PDB file of N, CA and C in Angstrom:
ATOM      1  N   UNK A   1       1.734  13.130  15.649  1.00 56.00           N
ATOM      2  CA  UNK A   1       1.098  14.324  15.132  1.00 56.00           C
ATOM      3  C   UNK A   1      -0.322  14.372  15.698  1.00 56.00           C
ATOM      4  N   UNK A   2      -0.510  15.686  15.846  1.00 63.00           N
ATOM      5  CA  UNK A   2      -2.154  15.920  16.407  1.00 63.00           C
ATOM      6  C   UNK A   2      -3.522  14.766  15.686  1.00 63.00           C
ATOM      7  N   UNK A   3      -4.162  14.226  16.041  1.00 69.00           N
ATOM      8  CA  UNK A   3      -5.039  13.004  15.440  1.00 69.00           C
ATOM      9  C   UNK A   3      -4.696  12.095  14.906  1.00 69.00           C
ATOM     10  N   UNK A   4      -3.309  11.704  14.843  1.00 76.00           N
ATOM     11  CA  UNK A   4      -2.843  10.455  14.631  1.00 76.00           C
ATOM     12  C   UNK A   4      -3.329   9.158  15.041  1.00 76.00           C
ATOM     13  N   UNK A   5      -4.044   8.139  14.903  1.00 77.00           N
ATOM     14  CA  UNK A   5      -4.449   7.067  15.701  1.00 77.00           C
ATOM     15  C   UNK A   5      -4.241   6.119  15.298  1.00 77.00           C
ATOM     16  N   UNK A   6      -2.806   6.252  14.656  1.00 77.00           N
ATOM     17  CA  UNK A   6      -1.439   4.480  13.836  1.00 77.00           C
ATOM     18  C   UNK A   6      -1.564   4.536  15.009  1.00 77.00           C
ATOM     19  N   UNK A   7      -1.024   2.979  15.214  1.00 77.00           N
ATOM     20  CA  UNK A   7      -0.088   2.036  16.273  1.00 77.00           C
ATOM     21  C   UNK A   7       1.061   3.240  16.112  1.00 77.00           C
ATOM     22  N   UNK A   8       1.494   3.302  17.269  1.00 73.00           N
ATOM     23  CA  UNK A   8       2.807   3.428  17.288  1.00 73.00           C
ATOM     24  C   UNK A   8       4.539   2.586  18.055  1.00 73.00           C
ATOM     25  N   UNK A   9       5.582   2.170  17.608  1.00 74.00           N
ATOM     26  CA  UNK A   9       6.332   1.146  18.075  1.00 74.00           C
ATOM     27  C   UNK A   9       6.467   1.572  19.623  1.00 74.00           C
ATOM     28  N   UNK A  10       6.802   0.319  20.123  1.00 75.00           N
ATOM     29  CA  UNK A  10       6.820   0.447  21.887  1.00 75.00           C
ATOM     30  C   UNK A  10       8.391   1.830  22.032  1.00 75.00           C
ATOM     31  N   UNK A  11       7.913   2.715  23.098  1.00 72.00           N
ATOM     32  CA  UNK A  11       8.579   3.822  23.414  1.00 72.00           C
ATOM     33  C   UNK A  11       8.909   5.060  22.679  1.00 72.00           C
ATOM     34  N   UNK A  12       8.132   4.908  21.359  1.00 73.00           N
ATOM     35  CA  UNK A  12       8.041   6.157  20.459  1.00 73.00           C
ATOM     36  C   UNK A  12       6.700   6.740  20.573  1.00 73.00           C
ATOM     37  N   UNK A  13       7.176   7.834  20.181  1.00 72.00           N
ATOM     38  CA  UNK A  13       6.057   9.387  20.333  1.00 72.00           C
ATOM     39  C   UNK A  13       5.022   9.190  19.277  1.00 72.00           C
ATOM     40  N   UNK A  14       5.490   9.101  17.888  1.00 75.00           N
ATOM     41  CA  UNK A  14       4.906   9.247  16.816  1.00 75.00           C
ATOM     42  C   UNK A  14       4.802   7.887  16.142  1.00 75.00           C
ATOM     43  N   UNK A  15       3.856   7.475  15.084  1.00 81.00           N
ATOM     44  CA  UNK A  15       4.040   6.384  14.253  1.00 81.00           C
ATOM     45  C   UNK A  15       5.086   6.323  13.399  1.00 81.00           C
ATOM     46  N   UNK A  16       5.548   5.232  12.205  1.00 76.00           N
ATOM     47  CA  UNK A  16       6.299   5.712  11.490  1.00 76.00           C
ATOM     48  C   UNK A  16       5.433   6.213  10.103  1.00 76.00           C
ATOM     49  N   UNK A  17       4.505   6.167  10.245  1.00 79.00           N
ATOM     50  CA  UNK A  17       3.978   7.228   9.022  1.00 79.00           C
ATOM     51  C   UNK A  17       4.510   8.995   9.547  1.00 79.00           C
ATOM     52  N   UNK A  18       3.939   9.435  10.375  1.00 78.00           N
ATOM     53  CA  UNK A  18       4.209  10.660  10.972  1.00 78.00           C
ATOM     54  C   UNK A  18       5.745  10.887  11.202  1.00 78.00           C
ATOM     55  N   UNK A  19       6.610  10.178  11.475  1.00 74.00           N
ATOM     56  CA  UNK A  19       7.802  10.061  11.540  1.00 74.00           C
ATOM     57  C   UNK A  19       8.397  10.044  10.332  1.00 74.00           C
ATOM     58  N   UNK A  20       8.029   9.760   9.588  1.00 70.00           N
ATOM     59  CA  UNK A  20       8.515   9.711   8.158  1.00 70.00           C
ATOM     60  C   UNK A  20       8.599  11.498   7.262  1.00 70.00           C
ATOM     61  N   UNK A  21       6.873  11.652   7.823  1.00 73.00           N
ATOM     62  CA  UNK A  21       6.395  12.921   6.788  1.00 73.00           C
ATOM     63  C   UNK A  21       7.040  13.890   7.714  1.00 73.00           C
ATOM     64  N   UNK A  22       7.737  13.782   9.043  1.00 69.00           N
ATOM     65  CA  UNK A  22       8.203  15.290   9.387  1.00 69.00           C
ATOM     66  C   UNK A  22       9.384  15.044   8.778  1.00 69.00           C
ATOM     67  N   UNK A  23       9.965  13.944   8.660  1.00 66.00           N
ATOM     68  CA  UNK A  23      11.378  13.524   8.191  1.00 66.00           C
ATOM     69  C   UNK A  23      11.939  14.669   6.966  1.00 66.00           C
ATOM     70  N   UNK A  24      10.612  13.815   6.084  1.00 66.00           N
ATOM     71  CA  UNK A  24      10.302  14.289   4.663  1.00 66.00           C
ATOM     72  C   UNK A  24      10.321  16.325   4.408  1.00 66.00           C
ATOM     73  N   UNK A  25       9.474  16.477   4.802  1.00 65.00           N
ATOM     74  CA  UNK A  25       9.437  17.792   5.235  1.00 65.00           C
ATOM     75  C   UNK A  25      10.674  19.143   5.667  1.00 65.00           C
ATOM     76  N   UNK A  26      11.214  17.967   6.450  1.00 65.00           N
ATOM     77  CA  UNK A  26      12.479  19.147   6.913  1.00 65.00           C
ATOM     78  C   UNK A  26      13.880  18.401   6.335  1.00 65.00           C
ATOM     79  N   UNK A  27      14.015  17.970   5.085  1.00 60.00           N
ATOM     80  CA  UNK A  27      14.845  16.997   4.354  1.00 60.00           C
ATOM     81  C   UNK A  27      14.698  17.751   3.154  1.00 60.00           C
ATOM     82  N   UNK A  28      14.132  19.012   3.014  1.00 56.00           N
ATOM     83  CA  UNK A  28      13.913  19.131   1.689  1.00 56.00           C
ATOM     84  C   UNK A  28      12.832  18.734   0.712  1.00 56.00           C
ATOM     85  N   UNK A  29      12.520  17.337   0.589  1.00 54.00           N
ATOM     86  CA  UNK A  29      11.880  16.910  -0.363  1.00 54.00           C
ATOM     87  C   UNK A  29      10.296  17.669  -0.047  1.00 54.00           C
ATOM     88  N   UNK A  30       9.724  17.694  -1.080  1.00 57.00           N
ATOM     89  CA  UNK A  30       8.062  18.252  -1.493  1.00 57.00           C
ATOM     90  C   UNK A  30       7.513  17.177  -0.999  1.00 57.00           C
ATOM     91  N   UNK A  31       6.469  17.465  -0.159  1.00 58.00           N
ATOM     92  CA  UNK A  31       5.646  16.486   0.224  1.00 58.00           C
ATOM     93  C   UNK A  31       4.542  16.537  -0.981  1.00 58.00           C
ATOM     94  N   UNK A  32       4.013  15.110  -1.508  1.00 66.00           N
ATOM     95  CA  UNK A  32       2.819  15.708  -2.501  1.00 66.00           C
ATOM     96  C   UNK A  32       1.369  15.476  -1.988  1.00 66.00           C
ATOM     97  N   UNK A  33       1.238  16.503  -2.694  1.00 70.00           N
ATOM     98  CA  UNK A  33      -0.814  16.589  -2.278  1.00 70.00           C
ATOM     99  C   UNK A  33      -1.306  16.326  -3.438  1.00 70.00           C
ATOM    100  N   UNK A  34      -1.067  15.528  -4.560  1.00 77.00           N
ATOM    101  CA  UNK A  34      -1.514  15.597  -5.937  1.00 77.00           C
ATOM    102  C   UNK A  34      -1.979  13.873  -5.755  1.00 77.00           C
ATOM    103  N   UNK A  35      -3.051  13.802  -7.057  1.00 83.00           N
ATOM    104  CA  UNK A  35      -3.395  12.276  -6.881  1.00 83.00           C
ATOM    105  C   UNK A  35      -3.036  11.713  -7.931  1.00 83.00           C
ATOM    106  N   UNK A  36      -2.206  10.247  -7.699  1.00 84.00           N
ATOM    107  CA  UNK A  36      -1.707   9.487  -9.178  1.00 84.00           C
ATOM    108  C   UNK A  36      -2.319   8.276  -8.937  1.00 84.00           C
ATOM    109  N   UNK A  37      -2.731   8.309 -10.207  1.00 87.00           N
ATOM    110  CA  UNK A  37      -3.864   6.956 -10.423  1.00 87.00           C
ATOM    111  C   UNK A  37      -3.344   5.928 -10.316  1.00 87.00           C
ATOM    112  N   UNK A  38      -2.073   6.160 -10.869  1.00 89.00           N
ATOM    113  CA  UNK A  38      -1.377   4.319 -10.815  1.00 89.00           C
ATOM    114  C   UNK A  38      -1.089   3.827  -8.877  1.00 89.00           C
ATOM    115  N   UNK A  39      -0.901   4.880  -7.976  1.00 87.00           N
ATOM    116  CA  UNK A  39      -0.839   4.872  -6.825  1.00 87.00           C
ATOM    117  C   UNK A  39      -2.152   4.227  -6.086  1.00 87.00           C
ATOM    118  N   UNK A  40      -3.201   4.615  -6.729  1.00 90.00           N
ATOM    119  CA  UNK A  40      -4.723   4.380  -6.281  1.00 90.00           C
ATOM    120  C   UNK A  40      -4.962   3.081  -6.516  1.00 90.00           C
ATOM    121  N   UNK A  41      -4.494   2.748  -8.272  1.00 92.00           N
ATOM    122  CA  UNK A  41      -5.048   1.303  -8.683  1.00 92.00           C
ATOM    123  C   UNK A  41      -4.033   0.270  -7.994  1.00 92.00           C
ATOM    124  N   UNK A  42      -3.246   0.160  -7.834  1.00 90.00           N
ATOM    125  CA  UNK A  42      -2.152  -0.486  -6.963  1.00 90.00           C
ATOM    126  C   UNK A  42      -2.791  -1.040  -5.579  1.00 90.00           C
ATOM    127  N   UNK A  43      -3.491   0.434  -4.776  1.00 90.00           N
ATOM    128  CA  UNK A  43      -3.652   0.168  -3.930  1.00 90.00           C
ATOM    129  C   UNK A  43      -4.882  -0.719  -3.655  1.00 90.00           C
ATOM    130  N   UNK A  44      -6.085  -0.074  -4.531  1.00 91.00           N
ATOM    131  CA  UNK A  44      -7.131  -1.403  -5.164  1.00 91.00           C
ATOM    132  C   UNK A  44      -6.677  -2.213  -5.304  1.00 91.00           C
ATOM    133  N   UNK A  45      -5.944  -3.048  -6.030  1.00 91.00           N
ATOM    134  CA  UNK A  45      -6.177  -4.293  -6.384  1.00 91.00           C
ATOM    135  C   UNK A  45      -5.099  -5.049  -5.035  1.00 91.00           C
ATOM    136  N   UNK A  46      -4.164  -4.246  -4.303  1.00 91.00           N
ATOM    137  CA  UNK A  46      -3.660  -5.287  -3.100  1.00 91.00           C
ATOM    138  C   UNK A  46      -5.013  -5.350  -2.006  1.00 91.00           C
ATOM    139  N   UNK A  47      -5.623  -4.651  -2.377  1.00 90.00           N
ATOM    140  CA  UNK A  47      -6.520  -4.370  -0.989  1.00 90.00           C
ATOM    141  C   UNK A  47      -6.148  -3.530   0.061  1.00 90.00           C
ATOM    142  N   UNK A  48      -5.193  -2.994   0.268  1.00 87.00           N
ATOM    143  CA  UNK A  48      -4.328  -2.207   1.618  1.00 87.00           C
ATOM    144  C   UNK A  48      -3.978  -0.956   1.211  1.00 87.00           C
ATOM    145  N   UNK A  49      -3.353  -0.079   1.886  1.00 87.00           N
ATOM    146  CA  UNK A  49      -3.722   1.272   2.367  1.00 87.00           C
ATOM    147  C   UNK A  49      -1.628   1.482   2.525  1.00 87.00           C
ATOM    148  N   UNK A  50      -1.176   1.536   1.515  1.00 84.00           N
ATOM    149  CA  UNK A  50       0.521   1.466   1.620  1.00 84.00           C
ATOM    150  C   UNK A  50       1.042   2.793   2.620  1.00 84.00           C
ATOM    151  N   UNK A  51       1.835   2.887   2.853  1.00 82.00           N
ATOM    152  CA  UNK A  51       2.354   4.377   3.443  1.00 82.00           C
ATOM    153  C   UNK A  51       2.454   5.203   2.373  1.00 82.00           C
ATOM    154  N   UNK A  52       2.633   6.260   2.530  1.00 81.00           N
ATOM    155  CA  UNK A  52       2.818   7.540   1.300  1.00 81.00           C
ATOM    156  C   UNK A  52       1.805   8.111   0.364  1.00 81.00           C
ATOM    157  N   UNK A  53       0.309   7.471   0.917  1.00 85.00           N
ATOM    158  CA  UNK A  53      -0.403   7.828   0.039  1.00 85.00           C
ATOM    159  C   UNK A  53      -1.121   9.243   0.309  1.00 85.00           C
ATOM    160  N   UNK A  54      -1.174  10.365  -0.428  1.00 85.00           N
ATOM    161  CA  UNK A  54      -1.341  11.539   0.068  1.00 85.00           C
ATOM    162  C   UNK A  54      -3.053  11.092   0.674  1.00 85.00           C
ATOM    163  N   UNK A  55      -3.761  12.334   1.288  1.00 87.00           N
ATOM    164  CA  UNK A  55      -4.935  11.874   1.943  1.00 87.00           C
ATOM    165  C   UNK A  55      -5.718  12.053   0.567  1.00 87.00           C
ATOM    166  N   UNK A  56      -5.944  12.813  -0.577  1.00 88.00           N
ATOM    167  CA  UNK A  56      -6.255  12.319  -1.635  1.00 88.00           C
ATOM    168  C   UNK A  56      -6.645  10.644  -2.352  1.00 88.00           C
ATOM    169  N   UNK A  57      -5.658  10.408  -2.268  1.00 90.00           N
ATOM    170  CA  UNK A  57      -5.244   8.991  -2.710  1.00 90.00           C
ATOM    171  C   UNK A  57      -5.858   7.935  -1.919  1.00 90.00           C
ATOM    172  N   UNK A  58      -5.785   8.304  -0.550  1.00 91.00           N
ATOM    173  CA  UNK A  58      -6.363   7.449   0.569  1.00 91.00           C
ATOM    174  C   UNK A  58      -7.923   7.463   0.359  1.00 91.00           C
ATOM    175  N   UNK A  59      -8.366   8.607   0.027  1.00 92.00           N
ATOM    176  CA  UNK A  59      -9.995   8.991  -0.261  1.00 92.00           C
ATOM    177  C   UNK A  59     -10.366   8.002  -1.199  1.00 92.00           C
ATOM    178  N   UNK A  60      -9.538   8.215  -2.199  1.00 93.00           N
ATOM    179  CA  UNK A  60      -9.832   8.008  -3.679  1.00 93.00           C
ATOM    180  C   UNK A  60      -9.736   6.226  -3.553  1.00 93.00           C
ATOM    181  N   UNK A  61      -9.191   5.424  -3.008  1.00 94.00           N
ATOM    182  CA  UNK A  61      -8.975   4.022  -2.744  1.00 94.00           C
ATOM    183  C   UNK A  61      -9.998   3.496  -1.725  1.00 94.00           C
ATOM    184  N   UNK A  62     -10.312   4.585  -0.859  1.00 94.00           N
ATOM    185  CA  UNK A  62     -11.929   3.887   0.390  1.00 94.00           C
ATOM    186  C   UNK A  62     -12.985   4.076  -0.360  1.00 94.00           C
ATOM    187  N   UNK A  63     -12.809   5.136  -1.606  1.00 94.00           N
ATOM    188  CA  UNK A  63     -14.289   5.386  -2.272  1.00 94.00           C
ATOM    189  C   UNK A  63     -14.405   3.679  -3.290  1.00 94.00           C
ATOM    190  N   UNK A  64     -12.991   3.750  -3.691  1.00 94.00           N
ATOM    191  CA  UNK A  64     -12.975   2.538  -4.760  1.00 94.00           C
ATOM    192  C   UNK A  64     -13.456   1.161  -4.061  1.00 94.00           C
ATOM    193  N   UNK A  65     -13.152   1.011  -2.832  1.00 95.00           N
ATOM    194  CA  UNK A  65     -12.933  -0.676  -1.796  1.00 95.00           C
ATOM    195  C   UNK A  65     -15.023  -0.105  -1.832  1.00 95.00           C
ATOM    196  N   UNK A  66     -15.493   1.109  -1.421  1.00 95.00           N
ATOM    197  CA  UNK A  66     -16.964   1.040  -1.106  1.00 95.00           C
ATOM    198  C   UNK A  66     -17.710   0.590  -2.129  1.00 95.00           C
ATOM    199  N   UNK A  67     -17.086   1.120  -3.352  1.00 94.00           N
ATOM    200  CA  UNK A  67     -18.008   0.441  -4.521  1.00 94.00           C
ATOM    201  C   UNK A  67     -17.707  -0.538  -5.121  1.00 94.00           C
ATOM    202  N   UNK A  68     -16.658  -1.262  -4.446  1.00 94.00           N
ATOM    203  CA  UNK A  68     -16.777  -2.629  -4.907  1.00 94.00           C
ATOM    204  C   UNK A  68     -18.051  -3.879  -3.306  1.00 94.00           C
ATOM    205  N   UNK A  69     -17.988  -2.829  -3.013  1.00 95.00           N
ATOM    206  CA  UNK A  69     -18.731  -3.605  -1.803  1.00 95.00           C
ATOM    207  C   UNK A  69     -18.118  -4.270  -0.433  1.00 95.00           C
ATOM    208  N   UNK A  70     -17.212  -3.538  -0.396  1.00 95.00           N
ATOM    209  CA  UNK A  70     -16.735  -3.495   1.040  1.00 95.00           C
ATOM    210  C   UNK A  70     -17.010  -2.340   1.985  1.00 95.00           C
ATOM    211  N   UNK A  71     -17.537  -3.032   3.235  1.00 95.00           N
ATOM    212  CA  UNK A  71     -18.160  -2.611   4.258  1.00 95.00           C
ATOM    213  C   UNK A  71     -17.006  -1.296   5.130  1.00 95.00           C
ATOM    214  N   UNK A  72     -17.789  -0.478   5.720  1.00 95.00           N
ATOM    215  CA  UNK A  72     -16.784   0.654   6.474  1.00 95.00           C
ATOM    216  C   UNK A  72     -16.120   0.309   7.487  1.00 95.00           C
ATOM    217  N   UNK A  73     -16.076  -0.636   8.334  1.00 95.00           N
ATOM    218  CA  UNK A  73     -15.614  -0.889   8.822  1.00 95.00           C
ATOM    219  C   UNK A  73     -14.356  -1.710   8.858  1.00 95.00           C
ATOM    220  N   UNK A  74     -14.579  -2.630   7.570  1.00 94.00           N
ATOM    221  CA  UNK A  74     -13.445  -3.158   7.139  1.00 94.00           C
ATOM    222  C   UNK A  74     -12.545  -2.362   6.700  1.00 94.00           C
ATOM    223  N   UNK A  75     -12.829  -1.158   5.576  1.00 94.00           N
ATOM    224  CA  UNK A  75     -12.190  -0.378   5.318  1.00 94.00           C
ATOM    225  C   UNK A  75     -11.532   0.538   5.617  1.00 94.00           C
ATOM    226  N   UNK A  76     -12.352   0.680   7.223  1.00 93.00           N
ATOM    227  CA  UNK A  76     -11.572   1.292   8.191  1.00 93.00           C
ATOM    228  C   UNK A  76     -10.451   0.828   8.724  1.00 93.00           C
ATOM    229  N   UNK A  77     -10.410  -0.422   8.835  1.00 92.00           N
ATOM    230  CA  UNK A  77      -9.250  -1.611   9.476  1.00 92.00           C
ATOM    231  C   UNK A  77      -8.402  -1.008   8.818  1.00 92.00           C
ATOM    232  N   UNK A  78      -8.628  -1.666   7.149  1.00 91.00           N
ATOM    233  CA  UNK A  78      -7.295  -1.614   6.582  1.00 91.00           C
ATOM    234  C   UNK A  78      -6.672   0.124   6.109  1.00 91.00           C
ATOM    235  N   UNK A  79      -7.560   1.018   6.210  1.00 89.00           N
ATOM    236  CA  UNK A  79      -6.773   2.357   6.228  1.00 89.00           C
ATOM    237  C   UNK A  79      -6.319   3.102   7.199  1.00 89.00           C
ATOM    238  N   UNK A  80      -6.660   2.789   8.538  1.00 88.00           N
ATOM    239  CA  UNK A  80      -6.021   3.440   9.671  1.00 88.00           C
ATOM    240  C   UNK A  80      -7.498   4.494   9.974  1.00 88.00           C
ATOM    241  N   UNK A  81      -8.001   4.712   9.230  1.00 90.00           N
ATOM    242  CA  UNK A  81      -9.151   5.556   9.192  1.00 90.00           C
ATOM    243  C   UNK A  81     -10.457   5.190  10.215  1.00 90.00           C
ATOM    244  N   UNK A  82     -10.553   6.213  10.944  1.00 93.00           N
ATOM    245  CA  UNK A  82     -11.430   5.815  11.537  1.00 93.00           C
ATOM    246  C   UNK A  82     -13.455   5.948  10.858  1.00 93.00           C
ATOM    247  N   UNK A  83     -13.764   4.550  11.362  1.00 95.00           N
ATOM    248  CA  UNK A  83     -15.624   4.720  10.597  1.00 95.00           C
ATOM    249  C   UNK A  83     -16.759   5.653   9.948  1.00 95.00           C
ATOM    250  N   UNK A  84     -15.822   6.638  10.843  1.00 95.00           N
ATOM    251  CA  UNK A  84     -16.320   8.023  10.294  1.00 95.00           C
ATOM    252  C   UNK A  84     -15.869   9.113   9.067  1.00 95.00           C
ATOM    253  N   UNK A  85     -14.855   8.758   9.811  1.00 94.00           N
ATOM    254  CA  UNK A  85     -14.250   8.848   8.226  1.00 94.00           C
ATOM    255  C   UNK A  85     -14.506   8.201   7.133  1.00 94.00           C
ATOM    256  N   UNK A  86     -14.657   7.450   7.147  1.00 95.00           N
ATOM    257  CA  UNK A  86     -14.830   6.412   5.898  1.00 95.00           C
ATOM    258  C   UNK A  86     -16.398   6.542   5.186  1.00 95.00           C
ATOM    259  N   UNK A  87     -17.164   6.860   6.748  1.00 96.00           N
ATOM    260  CA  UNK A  87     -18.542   7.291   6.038  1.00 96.00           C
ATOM    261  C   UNK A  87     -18.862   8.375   4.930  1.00 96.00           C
ATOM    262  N   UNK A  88     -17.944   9.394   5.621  1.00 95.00           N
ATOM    263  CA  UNK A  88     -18.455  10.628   4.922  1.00 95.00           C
ATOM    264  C   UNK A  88     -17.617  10.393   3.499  1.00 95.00           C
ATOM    265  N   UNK A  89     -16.335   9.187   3.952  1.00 94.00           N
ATOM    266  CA  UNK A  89     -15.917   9.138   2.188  1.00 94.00           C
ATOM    267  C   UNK A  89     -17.516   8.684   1.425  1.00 94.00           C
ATOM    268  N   UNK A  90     -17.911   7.617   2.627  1.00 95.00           N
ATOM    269  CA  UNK A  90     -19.195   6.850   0.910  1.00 95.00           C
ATOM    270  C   UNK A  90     -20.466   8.153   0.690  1.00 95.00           C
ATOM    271  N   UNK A  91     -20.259   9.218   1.847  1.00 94.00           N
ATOM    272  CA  UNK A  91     -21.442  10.111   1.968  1.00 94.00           C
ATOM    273  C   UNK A  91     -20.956  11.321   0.398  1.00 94.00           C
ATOM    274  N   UNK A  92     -19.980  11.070   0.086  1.00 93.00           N
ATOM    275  CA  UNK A  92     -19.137  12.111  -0.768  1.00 93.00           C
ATOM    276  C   UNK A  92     -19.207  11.474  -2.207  1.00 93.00           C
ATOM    277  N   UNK A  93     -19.544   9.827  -1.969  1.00 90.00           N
ATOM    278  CA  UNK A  93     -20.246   9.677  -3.367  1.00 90.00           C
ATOM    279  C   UNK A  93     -21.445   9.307  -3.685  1.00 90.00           C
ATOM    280  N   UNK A  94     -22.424   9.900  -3.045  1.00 84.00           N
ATOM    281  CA  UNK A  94     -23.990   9.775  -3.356  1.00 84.00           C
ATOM    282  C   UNK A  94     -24.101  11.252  -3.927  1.00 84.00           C
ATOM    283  N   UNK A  95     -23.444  12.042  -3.256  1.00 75.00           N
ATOM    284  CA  UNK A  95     -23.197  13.312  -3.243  1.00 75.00           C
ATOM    285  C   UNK A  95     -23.541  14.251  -4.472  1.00 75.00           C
TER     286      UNK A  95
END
């Protein structure tokens, strides 16, 4: 998908995140854009960034890893997210 920057497996187009959500998409099922907390705290306390988390959720878990005091760059590692991204997440809670 357009700005995708997963790994993707040797000789495929897309990652399997992106591979998944067009899957999802033309399968019928609702993709969700809604945020569930138990999805967020989960993802806090493993430390990692699971597949399926709407970009909500993904926000809502780099804001949580920043105020516990992890650095953007780390947090970038583990969300696929690139530094900049991640900034304007911590820029969105001074805000």
């Amino acid at each position: 998908m357009p700005g995708c920057n997963r790994p993707r497996a040797c000789r495929r187009t897309l990652c399997h995140s992106c591979r998944h959500r067009i899957y999802r998409s033309t399968s019928g099922v609702p993709l969700r854009t809604d945020l569930d907390p138990e999805n967020v705290e989960t993802a806090v306390i493993r430390r990692a960034f699971p597949e399926g988390l709407t970009e909500a959720e993904r926000r809502a878990v780099g804001q949580r890893l920043l105020r516990l005091g992890y650095s953007i760059s780390h947090i970038a590692n583990l969300s696929g997210a690139s530094t900049r991204t991640v900034t304007r997440w911590k820029a969105a809670l001074t805000a």
